[in-house]
Tab-separated table of C-alpha atoms in Angstrom:
chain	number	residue	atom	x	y	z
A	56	UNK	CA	-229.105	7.148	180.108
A	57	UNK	CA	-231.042	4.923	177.768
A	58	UNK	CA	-234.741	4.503	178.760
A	59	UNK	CA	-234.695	5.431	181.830
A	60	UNK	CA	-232.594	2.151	182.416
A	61	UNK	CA	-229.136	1.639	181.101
A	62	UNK	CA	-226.516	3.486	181.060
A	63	UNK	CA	-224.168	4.423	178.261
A	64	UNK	CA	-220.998	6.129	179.121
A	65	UNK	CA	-219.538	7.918	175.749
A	66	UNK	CA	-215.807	8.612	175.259
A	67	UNK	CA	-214.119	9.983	172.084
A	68	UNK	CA	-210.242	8.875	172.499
A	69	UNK	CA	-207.542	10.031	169.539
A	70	UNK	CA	-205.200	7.624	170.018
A	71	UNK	CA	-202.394	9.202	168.439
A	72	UNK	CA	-201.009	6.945	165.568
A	73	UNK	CA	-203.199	3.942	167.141
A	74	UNK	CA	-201.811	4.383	170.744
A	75	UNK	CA	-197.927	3.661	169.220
A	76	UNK	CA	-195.984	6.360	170.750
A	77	UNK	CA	-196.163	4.798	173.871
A	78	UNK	CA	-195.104	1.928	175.456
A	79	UNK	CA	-197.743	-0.845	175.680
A	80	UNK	CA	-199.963	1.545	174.361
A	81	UNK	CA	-202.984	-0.943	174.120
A	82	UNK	CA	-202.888	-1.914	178.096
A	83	UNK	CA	-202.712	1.965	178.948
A	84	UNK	CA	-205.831	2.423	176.199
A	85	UNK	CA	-207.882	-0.173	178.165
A	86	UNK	CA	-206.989	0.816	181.446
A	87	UNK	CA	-208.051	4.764	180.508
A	88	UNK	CA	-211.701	2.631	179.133
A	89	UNK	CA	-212.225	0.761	182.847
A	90	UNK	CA	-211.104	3.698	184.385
A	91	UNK	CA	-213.424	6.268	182.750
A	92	UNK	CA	-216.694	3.179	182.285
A	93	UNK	CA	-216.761	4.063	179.175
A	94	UNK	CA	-219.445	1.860	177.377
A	95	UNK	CA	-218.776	2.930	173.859
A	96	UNK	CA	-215.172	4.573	172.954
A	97	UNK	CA	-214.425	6.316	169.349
A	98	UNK	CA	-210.887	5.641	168.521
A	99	UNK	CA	-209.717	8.114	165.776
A	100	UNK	CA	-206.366	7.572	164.491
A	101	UNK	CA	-207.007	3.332	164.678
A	102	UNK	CA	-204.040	1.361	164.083
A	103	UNK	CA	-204.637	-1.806	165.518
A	104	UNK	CA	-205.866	-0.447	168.599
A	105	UNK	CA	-209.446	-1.327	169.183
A	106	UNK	CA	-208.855	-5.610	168.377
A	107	UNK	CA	-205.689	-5.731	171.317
A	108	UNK	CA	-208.003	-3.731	173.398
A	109	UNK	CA	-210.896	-5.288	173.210
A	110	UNK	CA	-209.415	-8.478	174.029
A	111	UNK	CA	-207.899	-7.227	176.810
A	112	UNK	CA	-211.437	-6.224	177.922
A	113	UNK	CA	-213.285	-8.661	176.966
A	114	UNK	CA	-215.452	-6.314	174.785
A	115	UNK	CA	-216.914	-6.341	171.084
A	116	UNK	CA	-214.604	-4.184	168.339
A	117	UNK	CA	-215.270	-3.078	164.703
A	118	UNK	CA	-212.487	-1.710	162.928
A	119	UNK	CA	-213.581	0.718	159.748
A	120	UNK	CA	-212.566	3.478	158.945
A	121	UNK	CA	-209.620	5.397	160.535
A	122	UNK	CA	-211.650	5.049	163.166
A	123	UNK	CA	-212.222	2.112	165.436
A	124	UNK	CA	-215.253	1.476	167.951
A	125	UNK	CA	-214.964	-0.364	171.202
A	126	UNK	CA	-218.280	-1.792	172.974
A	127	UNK	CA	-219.297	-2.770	176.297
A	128	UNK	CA	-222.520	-3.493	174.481
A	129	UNK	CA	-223.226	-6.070	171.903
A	130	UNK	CA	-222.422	-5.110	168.080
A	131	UNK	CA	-225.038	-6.825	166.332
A	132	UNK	CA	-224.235	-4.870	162.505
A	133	UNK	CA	-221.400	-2.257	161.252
A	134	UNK	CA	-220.728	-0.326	158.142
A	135	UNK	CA	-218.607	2.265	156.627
A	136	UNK	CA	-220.032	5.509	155.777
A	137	UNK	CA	-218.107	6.682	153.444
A	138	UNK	CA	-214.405	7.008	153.808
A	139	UNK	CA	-214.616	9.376	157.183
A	140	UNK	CA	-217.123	7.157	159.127
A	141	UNK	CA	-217.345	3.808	160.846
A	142	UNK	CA	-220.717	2.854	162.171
A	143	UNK	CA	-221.802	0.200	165.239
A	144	UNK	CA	-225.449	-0.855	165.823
A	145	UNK	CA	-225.240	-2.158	169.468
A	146	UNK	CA	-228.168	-3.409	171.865
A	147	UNK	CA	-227.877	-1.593	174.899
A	148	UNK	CA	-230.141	-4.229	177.043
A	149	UNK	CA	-232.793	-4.458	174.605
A	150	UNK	CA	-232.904	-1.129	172.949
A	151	UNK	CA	-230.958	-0.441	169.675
A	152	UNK	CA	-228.284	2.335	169.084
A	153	UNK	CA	-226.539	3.396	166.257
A	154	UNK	CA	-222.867	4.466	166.743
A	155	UNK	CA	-221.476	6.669	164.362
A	156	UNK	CA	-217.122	7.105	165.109
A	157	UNK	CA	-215.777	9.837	162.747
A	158	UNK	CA	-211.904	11.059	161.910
A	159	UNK	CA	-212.120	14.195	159.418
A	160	UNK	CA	-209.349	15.517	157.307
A	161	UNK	CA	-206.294	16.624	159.349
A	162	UNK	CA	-205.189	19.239	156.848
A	163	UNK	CA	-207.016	21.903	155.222
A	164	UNK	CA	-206.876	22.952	158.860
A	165	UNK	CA	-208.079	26.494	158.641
A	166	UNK	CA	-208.592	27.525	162.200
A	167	UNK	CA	-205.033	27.895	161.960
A	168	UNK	CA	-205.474	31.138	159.525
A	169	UNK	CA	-206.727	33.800	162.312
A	170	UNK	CA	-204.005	32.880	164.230
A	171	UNK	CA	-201.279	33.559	161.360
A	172	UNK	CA	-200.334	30.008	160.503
A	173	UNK	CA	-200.491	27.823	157.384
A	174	UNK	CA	-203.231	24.798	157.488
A	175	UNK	CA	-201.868	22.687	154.923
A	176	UNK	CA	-204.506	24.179	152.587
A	177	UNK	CA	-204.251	22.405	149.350
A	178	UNK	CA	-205.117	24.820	146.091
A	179	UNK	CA	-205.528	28.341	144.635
A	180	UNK	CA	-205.087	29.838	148.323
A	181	UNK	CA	-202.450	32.793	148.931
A	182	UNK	CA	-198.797	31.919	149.124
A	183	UNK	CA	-198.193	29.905	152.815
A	184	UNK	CA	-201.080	28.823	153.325
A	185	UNK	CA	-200.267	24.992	152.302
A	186	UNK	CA	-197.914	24.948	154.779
A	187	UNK	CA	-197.711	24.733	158.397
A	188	UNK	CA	-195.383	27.746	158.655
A	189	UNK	CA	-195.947	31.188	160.000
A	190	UNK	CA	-197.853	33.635	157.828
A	191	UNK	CA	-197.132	37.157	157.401
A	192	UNK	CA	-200.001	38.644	159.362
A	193	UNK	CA	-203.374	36.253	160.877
A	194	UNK	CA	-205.951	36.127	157.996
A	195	UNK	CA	-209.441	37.661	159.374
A	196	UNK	CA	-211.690	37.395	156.467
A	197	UNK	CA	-214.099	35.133	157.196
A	198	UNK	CA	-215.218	34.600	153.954
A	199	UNK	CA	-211.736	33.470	152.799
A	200	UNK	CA	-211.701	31.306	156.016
A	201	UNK	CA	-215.242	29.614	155.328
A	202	UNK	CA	-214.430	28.894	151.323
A	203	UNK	CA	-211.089	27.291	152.439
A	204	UNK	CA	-212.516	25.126	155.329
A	205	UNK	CA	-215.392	23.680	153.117
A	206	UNK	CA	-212.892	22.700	150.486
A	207	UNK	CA	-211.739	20.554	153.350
A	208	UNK	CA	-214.514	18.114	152.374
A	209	UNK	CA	-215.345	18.147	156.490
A	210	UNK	CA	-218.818	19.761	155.835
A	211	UNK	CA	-219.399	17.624	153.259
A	212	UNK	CA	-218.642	14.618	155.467
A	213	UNK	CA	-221.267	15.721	158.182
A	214	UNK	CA	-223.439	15.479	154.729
A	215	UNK	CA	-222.704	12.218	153.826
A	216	UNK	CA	-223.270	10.768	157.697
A	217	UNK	CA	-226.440	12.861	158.075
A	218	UNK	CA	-227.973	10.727	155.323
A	219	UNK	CA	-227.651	7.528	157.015
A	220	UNK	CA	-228.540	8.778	160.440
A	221	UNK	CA	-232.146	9.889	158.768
A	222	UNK	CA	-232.084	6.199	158.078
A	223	UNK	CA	-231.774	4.928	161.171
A	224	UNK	CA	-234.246	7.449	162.754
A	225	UNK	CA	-236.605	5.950	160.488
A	226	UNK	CA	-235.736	3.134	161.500
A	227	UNK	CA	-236.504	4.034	165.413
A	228	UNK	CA	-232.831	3.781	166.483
A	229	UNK	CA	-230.952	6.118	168.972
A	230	UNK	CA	-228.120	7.951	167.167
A	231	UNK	CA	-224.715	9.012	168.801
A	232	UNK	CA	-221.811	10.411	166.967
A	233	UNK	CA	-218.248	11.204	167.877
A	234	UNK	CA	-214.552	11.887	167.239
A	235	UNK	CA	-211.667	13.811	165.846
A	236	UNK	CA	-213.114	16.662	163.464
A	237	UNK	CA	-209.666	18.823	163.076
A	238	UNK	CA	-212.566	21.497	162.869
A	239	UNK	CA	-213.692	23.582	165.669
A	240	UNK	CA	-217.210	23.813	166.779
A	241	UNK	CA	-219.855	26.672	165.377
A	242	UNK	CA	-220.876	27.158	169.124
A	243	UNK	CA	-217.204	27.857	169.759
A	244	UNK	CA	-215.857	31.028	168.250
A	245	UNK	CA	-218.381	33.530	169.217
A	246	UNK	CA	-218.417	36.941	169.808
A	247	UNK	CA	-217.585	36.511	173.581
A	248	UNK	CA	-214.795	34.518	172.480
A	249	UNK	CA	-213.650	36.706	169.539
A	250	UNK	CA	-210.030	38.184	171.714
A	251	UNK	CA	-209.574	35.358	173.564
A	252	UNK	CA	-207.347	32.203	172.421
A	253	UNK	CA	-206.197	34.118	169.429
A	254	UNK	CA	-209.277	34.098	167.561
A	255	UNK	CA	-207.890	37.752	166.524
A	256	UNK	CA	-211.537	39.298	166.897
A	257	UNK	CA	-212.811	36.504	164.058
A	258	UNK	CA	-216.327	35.084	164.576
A	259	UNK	CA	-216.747	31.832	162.824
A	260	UNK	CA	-219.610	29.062	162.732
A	261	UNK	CA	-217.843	26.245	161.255
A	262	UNK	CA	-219.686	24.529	158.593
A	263	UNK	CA	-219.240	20.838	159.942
A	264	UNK	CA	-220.841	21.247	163.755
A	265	UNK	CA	-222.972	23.871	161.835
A	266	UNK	CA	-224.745	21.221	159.556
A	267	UNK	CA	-225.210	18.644	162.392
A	268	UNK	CA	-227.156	21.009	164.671
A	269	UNK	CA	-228.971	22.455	161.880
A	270	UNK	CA	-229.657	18.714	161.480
A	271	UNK	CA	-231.500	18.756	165.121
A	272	UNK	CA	-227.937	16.814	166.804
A	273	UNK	CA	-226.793	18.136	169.889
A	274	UNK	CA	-223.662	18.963	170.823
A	275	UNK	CA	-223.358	17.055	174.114
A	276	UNK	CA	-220.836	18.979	175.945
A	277	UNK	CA	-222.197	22.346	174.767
A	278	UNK	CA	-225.442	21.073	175.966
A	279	UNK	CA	-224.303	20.605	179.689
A	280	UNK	CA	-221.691	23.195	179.414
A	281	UNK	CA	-223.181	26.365	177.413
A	282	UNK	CA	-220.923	29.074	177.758
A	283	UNK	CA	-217.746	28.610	175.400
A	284	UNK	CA	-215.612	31.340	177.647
A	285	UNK	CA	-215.843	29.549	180.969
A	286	UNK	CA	-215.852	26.196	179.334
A	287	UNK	CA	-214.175	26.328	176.515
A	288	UNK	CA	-213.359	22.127	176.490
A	289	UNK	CA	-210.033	22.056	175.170
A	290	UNK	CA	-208.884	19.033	173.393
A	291	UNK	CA	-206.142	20.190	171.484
A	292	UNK	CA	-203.141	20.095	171.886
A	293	UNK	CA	-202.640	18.088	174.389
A	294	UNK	CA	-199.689	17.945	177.179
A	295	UNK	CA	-198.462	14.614	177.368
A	296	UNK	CA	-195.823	14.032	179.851
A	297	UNK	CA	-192.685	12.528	178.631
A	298	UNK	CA	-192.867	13.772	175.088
A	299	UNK	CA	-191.247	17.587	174.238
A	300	UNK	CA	-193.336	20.035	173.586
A	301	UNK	CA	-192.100	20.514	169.930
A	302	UNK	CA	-193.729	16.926	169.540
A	303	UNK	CA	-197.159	18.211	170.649
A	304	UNK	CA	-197.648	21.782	168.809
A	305	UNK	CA	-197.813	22.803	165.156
A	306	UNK	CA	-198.166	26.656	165.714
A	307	UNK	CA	-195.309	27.151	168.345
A	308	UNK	CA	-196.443	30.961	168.780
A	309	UNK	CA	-199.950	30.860	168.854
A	310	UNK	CA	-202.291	30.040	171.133
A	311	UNK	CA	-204.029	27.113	168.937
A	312	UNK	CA	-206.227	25.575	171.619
A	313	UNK	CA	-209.906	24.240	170.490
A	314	UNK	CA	-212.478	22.222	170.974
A	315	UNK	CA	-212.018	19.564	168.069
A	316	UNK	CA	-213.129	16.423	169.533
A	317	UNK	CA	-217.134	15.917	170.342
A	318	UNK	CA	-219.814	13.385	170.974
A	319	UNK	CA	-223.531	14.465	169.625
A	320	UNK	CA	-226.625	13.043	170.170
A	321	UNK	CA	-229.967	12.969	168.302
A	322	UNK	CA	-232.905	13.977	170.982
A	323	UNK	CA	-234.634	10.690	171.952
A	324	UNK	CA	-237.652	10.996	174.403
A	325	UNK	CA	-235.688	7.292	175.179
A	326	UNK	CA	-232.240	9.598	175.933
A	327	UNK	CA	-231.183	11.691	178.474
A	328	UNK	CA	-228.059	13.486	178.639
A	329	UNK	CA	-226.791	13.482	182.103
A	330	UNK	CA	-223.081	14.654	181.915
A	331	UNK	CA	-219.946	15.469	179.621
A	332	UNK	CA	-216.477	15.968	181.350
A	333	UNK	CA	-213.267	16.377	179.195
A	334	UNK	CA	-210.743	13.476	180.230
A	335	UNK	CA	-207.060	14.522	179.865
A	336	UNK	CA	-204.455	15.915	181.377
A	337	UNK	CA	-204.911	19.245	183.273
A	338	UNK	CA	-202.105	21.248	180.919
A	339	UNK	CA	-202.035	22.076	177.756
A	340	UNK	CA	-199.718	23.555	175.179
A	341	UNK	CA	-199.756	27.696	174.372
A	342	UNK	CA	-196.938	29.392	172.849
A	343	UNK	CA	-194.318	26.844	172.982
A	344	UNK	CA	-195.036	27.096	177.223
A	345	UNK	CA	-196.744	23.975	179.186
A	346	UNK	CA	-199.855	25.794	181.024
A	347	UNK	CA	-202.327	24.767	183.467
A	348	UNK	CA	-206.004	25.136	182.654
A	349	UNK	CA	-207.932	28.044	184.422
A	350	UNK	CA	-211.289	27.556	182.845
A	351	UNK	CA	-214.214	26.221	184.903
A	352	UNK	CA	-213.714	22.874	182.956
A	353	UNK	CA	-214.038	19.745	185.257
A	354	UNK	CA	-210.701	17.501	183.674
A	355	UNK	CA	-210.922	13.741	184.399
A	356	UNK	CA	-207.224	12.953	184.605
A	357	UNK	CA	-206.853	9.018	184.559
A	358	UNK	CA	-204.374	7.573	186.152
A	359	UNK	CA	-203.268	5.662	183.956
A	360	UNK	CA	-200.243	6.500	182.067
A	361	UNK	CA	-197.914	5.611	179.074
A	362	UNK	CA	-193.792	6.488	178.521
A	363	UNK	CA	-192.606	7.126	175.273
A	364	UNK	CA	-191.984	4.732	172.968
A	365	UNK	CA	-188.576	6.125	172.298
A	366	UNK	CA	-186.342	8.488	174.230
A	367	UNK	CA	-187.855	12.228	173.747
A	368	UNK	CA	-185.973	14.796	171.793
C-alpha cells in the first residue's frame, strides 16, 4: 500500500525464454497479470514479452535489460543499471516509485555444490564443477561455496544496484526490487533448515540477499512469512504441466528446490507491506518425481494456462 492510498500489487514472473515454450505465450502472460492484479510485474528472461503484453493490457512497458517491466502505473523515466538491471520510475497516483527488475547470472550456480552437482562454475574450481553433472560426493565447505558464488559477479550486482537506489532515496522515492537471482536467499539456509532439502547440514548466507538487507531492504516474503522451514517459498523448479520432467530439472537426484525469485522493499513510513503469496503451480520437481507441496505456503495457482509449444519428449 502506498500512502495509505494506492495500492501496488508486486509480481516477479520468469518467463522462461520470454514466455516461448508455450503456445500464445503472451495472452497466457497477461491473463496470469489480470488474474493476479498485479500493478508492476518483473519479467526475467524478456524476449519480446513485456511490448505484446502490454498491448494486450493496455499498460506502459520498458524493455532493458534481460529483464522487462510491465506497469499498471505510468512510467514517466527508465534506465539500465548496469548489465543485470532494468529500472522504471512510475507515479503511483501522485507519489513516485522506483522499480528496480533484476535477472542475475544463471551459472556459477553454486547452491548446486551441497547437493553434489556441478554449477557451471567457470575457473580454477575442482574437476566437475563447470558442469552440470553429478559430483563425486556434495561439497560442504562453506568457504569453498562462498569464494565460488561471489565469483558469480551476483554480489557484486546487488553492489552496483545499491548505488543507484541511495540515489533515489535521496531523491525521496519509494524503492522496490525484484526477480530471478539464480541465488538463494541468506534468510534461507539456516540452521533449522541445514537437513532438510538437501542442504547436507551446510549453513549459508548468500552474499547477494546478504548485501541488500545489510543495505536496510527487506525481503518481502520473509517479512510476512519468517520461518524458512514452514515457508520455505519455493520457486524453483517449477512443475509445468505438459512439459517432461527432464525439461524442468538440472539435478535429477537431488532435491534442488529454493527460494530464488524475490521482491524487496526499502522501509518507507509512505509503505506498508500487507501480503506476499507465491503464485505457481502447487507441485514441484524433487528427484526426478512430480510432488505436491506440504509446506504451510499459501500457492496462488492461476488459472490460466499454456500447452507446449512443441510436442513434449
Amino acid at each position: 500500500m502506498v500512502d495509505g492510498v494506492s495500492g501496488l500489487n508486486v509480481l516477479t514472473f520468469n518467463l522462461w525464454h520470454g514466455g516461448s515454450q508455450i503456445r500464445d505465450g503472451a495472452q497466457a502472460i497477461a491473463d496470469i497479470i489480470r488474474e493476479t492484479d498485479a500493478d508492476v510485474t518483473f519479467m526475467p528472461e524478456v524476449g519480446r514479452a513485456p511490448a505484446k503484453v502490454g498491448r494486450l493490457l493496455g499498460y506502459d512497458h520498458f524493455i532493458g535489460t534481460d529483464v522487462g517491466i510491465v506497469s499498471r502505473y505510468p512510467i514517466i523515466s527508465t534506465a539500465e543499471v548496469g548489465p543485470w538491471w532494468s529500472k522504471a520510475v512510475i507515479n503511483v497516483n501522485g507519489t513516485e516509485v522506483a522499480v528496480y527488475g533484476g535477472h542475475l547470472e544463471y551459472r556459477w550456480y553454486t547452491t548446486y555444490l551441497p547437493r553434489g552437482y556441478g554449477g557451471k562454475i567457470k575457473g580454477d574450481w575442482p574437476d566437475g564443477w563447470g558442469g552440470w553433472d553429478r559430483l563425486d560426493a556434495p561439497v560442504t565447505d562453506v568457504g569453498q561455496v562462498l569464494a565460488a558464488n561471489e565469483a558469480s559477479g551476483r554480489p557484486a550486482a546487488a553492489e552496483e544496484v545499491l548505488a543507484d537506489i541511495d540515489v533515489e532515496r535521496t531523491a525521496g522515492r519509494i524503492v522496490i526490487l525484484g526477480g530471478d537471482f539464480n541465488e538463494p536467499s541468506a534468510e534461507d539456509w539456516t540452521a533449522e533448515a541445514a537437513d532438510l532439502f538437501d542442504h547436507n547440514g551446510v549453513i549459508i548466507r548468500w552474499q547477494t540477499t546478504q548485501r541488500l538487507l545489510d543495505a536496510g531492504l527487506v525481503d518481502t516474503y520473509r517479512q510476512v512469512h519468517p520461518d524458512p522451514v514452514a515457508n520455505p517459498g519455493f520457486t524453483w523448479p517449477s512443475d509445468n504441466e505438459g512439459f517432461a520432467i527432464d525439461k524442468l530439472t538440472w539435478a535429477p537426484e537431488a532435491d534442488e528446490r529454493d527460494r530464488i525469485d524475490y521482491i524487496f522493499a526499502l522501509p518507507d513510513e509512505r509503505l506498508t507491506i500487507d501480503s506476499s503469496t507465491v503464485v505457481g503451480p502447487q507441485s514441484s520437481i524433487v528427484r526426478s518425481e512430480r510432488v505436491e507441496d506440504d509446506s504451510s505456503d499459501e500457492i496462488l495457482t492461476p488459472r490460466a494456462r499454456g500447452r507446449p509449444t512443441t510436442r513434449p519428449s
